Short mmCIF file of C-alpha atoms in Angstrom, two decimals:
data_model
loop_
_atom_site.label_atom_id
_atom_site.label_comp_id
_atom_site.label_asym_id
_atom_site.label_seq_id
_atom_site.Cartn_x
_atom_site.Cartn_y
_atom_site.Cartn_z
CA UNK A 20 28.16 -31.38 35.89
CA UNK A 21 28.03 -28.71 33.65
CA UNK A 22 27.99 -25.07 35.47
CA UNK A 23 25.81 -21.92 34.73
CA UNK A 24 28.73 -19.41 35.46
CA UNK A 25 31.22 -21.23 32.32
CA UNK A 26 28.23 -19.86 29.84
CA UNK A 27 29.14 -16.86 28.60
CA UNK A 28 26.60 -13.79 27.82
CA UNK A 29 24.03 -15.60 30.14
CA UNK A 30 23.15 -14.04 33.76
CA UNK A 31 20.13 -15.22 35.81
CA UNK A 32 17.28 -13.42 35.52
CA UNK A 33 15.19 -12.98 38.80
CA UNK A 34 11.74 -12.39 38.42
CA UNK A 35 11.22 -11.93 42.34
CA UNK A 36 8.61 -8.44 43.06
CA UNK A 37 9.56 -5.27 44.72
CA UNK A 38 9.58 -5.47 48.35
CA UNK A 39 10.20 -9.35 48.35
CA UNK A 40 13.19 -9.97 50.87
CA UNK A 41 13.52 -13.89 50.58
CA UNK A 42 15.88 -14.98 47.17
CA UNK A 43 14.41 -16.74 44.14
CA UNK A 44 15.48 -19.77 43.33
CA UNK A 45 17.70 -18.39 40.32
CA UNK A 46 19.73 -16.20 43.05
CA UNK A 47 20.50 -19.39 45.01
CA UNK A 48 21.46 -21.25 42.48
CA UNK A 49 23.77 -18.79 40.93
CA UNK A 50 25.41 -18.21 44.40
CA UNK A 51 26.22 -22.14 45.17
CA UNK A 52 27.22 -23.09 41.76
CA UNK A 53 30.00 -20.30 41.65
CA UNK A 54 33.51 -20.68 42.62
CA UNK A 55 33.81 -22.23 46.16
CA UNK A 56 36.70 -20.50 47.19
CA UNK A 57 35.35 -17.11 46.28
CA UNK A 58 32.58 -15.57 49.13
CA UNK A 59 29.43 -15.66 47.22
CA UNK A 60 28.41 -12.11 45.76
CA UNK A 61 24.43 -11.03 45.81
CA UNK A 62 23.36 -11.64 42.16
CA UNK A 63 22.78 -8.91 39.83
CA UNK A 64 19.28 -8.77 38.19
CA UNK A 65 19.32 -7.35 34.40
CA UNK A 66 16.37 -5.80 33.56
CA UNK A 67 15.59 -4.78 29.77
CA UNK A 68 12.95 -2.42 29.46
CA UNK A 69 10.37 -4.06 27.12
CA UNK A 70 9.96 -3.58 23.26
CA UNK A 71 6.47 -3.74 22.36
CA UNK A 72 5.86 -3.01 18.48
CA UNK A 73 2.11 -2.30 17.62
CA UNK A 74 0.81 -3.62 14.92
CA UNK A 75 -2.64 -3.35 12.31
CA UNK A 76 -3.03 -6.38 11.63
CA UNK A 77 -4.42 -7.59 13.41
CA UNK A 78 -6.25 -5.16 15.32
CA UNK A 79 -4.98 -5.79 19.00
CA UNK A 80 -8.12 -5.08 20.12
CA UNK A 81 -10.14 -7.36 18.15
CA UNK A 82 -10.51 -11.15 19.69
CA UNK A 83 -9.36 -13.63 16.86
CA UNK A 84 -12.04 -15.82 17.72
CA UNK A 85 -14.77 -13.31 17.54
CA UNK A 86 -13.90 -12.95 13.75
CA UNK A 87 -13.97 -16.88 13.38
CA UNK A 88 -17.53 -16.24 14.28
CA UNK A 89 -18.08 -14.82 10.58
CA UNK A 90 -18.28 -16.74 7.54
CA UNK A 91 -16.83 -13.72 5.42
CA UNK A 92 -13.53 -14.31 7.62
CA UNK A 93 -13.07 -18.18 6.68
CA UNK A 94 -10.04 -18.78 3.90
CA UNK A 95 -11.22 -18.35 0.31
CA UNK A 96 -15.29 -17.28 1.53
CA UNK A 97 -14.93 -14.07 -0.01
CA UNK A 98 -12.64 -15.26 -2.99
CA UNK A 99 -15.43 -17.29 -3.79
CA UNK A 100 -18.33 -14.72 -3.64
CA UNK A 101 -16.03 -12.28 -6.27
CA UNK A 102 -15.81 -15.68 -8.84
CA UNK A 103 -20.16 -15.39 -8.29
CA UNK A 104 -20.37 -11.86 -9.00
CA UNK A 105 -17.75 -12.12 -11.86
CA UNK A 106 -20.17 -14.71 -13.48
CA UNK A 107 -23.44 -12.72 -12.94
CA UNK A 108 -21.31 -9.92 -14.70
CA UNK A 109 -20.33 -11.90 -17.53
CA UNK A 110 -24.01 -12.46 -18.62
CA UNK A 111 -24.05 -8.49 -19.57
CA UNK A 112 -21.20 -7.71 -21.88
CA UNK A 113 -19.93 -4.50 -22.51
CA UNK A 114 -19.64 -3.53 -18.61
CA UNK A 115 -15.51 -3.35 -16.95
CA UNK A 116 -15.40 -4.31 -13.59
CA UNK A 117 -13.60 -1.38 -11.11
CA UNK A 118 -13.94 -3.22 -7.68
CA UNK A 119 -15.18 -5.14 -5.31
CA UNK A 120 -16.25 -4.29 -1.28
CA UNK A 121 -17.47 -5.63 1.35
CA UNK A 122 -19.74 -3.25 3.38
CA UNK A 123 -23.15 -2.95 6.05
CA UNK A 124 -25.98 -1.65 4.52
CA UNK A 125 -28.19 -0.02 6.71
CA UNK A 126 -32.10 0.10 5.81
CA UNK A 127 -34.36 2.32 6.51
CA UNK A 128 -35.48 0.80 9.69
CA UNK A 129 -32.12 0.70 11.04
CA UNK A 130 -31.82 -2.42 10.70
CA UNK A 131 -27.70 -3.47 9.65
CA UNK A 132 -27.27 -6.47 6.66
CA UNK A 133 -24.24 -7.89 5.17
CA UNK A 134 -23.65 -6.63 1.57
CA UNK A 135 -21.32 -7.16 -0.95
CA UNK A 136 -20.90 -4.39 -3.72
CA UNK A 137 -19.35 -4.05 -7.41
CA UNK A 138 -19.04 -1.10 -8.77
CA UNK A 139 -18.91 -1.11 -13.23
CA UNK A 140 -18.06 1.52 -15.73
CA UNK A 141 -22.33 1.54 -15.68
CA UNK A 142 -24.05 -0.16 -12.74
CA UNK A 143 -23.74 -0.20 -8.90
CA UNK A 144 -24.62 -4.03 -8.36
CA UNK A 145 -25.73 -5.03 -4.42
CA UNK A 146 -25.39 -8.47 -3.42
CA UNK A 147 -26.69 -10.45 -0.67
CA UNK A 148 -24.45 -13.28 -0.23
CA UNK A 149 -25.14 -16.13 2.09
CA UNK A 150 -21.74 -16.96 3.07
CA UNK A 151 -22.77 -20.33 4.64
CA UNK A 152 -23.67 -22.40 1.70
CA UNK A 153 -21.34 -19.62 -0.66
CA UNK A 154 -23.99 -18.80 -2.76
CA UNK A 155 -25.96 -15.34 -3.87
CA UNK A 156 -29.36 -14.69 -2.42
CA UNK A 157 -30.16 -11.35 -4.13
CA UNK A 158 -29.45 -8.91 -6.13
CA UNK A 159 -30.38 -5.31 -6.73
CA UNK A 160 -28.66 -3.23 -9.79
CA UNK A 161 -28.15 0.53 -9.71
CA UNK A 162 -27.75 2.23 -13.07
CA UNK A 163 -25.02 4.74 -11.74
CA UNK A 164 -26.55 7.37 -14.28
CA UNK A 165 -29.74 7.73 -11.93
CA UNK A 166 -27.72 8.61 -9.32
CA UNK A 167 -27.63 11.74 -8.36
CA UNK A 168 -27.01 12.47 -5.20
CA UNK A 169 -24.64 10.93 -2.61
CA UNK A 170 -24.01 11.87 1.21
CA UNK A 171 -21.53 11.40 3.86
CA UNK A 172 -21.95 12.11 7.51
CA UNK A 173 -22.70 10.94 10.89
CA UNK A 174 -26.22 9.36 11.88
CA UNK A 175 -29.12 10.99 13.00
CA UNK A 176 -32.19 9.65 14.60
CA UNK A 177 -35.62 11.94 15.85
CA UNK A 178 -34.81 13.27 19.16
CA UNK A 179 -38.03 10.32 20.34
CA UNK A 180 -36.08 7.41 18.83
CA UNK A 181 -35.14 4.63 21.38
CA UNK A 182 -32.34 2.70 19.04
CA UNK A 183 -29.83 4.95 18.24
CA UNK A 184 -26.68 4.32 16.34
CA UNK A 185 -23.42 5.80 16.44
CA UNK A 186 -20.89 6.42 13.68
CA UNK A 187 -20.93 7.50 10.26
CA UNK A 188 -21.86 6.18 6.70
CA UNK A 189 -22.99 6.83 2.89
CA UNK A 190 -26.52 7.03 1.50
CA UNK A 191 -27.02 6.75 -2.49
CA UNK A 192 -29.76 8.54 -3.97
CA UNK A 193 -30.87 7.20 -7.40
CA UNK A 194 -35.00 8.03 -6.82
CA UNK A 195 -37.49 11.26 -6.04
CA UNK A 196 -38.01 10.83 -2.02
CA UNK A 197 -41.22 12.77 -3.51
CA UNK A 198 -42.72 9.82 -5.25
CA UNK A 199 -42.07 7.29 -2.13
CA UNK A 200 -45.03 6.16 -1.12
CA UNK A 201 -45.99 6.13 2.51
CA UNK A 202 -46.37 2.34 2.17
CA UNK A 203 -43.26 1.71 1.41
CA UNK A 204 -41.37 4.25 3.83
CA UNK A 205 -43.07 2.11 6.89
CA UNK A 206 -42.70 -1.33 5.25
CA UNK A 207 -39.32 -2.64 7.00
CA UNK A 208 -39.02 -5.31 3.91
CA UNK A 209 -39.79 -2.59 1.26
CA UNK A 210 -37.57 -2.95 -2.11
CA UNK A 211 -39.03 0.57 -3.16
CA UNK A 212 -37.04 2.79 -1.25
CA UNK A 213 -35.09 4.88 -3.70
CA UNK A 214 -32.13 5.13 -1.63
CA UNK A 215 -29.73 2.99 -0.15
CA UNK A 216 -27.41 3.29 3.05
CA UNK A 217 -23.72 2.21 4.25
CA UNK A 218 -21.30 1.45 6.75
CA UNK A 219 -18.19 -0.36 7.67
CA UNK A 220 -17.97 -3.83 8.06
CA UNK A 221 -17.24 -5.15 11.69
CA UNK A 222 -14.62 -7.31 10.12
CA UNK A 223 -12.83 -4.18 8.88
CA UNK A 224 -9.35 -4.47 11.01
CA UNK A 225 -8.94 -8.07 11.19
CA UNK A 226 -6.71 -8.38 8.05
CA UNK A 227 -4.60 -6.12 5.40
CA UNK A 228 -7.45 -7.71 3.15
CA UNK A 229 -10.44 -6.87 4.17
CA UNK A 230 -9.20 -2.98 5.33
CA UNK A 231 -8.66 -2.49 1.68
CA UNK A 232 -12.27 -4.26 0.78
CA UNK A 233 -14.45 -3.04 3.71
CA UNK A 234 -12.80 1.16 3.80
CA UNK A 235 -15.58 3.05 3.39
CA UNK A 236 -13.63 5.75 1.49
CA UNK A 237 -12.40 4.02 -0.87
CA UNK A 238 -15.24 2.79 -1.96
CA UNK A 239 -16.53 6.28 -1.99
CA UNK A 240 -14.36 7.68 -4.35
CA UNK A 241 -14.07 5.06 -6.72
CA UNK A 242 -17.58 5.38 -6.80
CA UNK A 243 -17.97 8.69 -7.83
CA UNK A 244 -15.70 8.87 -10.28
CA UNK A 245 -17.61 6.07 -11.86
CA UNK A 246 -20.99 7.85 -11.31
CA UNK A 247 -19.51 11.00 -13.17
CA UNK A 248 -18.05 9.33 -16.06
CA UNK A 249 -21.47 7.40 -16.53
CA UNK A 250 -23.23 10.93 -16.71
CA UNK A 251 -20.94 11.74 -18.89
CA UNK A 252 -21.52 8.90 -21.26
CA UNK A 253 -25.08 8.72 -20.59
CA UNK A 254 -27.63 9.70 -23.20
CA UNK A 255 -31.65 9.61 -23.78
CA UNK A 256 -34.62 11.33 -21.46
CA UNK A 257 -33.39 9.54 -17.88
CA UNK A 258 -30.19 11.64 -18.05
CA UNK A 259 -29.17 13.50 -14.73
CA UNK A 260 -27.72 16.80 -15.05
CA UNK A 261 -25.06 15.58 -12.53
CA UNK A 262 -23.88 14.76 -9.42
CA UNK A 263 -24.57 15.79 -5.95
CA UNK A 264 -21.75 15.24 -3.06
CA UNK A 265 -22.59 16.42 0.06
CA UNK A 266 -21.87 16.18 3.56
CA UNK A 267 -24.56 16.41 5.58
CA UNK A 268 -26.16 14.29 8.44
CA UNK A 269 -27.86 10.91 7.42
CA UNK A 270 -31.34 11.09 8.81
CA UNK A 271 -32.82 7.71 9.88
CA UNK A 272 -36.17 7.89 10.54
CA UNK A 273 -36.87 5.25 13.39
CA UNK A 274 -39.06 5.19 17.07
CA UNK A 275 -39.06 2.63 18.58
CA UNK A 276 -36.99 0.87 16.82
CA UNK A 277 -37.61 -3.04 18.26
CA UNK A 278 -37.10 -4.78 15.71
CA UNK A 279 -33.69 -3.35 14.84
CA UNK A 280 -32.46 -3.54 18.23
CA UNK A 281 -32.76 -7.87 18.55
CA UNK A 282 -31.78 -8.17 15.02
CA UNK A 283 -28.34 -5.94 15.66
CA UNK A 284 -27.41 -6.65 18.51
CA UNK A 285 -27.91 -10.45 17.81
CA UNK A 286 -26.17 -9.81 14.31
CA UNK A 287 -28.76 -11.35 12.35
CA UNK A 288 -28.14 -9.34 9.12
CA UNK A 289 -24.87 -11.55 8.93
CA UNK A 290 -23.81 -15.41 8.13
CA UNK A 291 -22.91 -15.95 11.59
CA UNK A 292 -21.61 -18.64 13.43
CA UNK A 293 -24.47 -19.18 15.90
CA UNK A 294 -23.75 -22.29 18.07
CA UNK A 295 -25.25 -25.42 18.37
CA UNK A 296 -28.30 -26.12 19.89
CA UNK A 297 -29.43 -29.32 21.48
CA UNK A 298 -31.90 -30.62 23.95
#
């Protein structure tokens, strides 16, 4: 029988707790498989202080099977959504692609939506993608020459609001806030607002991928530079004398705010994963 003492570079390892007086099982074995003429010796316990290297991806802190949950996440979802928009592109020549992202819009009843967004050498194209049956829903173009103002900052709610969010995002301005009608301001499935609002993607830190498609700043910035070289090249009487970046509080103008709270908090602005249901 072979013995644990003609190994050599292995010692037993005893896992026994402070304060625990009886021996493990690995200190009796190593003290009656060891020489018999030799008085057995207590066993020495090595202890290596553990290495623990922290990591990005994925986010330690995220639950791989939360992520499952989205249909963005699944292998070659997203992949396929880019091909779509690459082929509603293609039907207006003329236009270079600059990038694709993967973002939260955030309306103006606080309510959150999955959005994918391309950004041209001319037009700021929104998607709504349903990621279940990998096709697009809707879409809403941007002509980045009526933008003309964009802001970054934290969100803000009236001090009565009951549905507060925290965090901060990016509203686009491409329209007079003037010449909104009060219709449309309290219409939570308005397509007249003349501004649009972002934030992160929950799926943000679950891969090197989608950090680089759902970071908020780099969207931003590839953005404006886009948005300044389209005022440059823009001509004619809808011309904007240029472009506003500020940072500044984004104002969301909800009460009671019911109908965003079920609809976040259940995530129904995204292709979920929602269970089966049976009787």
């Amino acid at each position: 029988m072979s013995k644990i003492g003609s190994f050599e570079g292995f010692q037993p390892v005893s896992l026994k707790q402070e304060g625990d007086d009886q021996p493990s099982e690995t200190d009796q074995l190593s003290t009656e498989e060891g020489d018999p003429g030799k008085d057995p010796e207590p066993s020495r316990i090595s202890r290596h202080p553990s290495v623990t290297e922290s990591t990005l991806y994925p986010n330690p802190y995220h639950q791989p099977y939360v992520s499952r949950k989205y249909f963005v996440t699944r292998p070659g979802a997203i992949e396929t959504a880019m091909e779509d928009l690459k082929g509603h592109m293609a039907k207006t020549p003329g236009e270079t692609i600059q990038g694709f992202w993967l973002l939260t819009e955030i309306d103006h009843w606080n309510n959150e939506k999955e959005r994918i967004l391309l950004v041209t050498d001319k037009t700021l194209l929104i998607c709504k993608y349903d990621f279940i049956m990998l096709s697009c829903v809707q879409l809403q173009r941007i002509p980045l020459s009526a933008v003309y103002r964009i802001c970054l900052g934290k969100f803000v709610f009236p001090g009565m609001s009951l549905d507060k969010r925290q965090g901060e995002g990016l509203r686009i301005y491409w329209g007079s806030l003037e010449q909104q009608s009060l219709l449309s301001r309290w219409n939570p499935w308005s397509t007249e607002v003349p501004y649009v609002t972002f934030t992160e993607h929950p799926m943000k830190y679950t891969s090197e991928k989608f950090l680089e498609i759902c970071k908020l700043s780099g969207f931003t910035s590839k953005l404006v530079a886009a948005i300044q070289n389209a005022h440059k090249n823009s001509t004619g009487s809808g011309r904007r004398k240029g472009l506003m970046v500020l940072t500044e509080p984004i104002l969301i103008e909800t009460y009671m705010g019911l109908m965003s709270f079920i609809g976040n908090r259940n995530k129904l602005g995204y292709s979920l994963a929602r269970g089966s249901i049976g009787f």
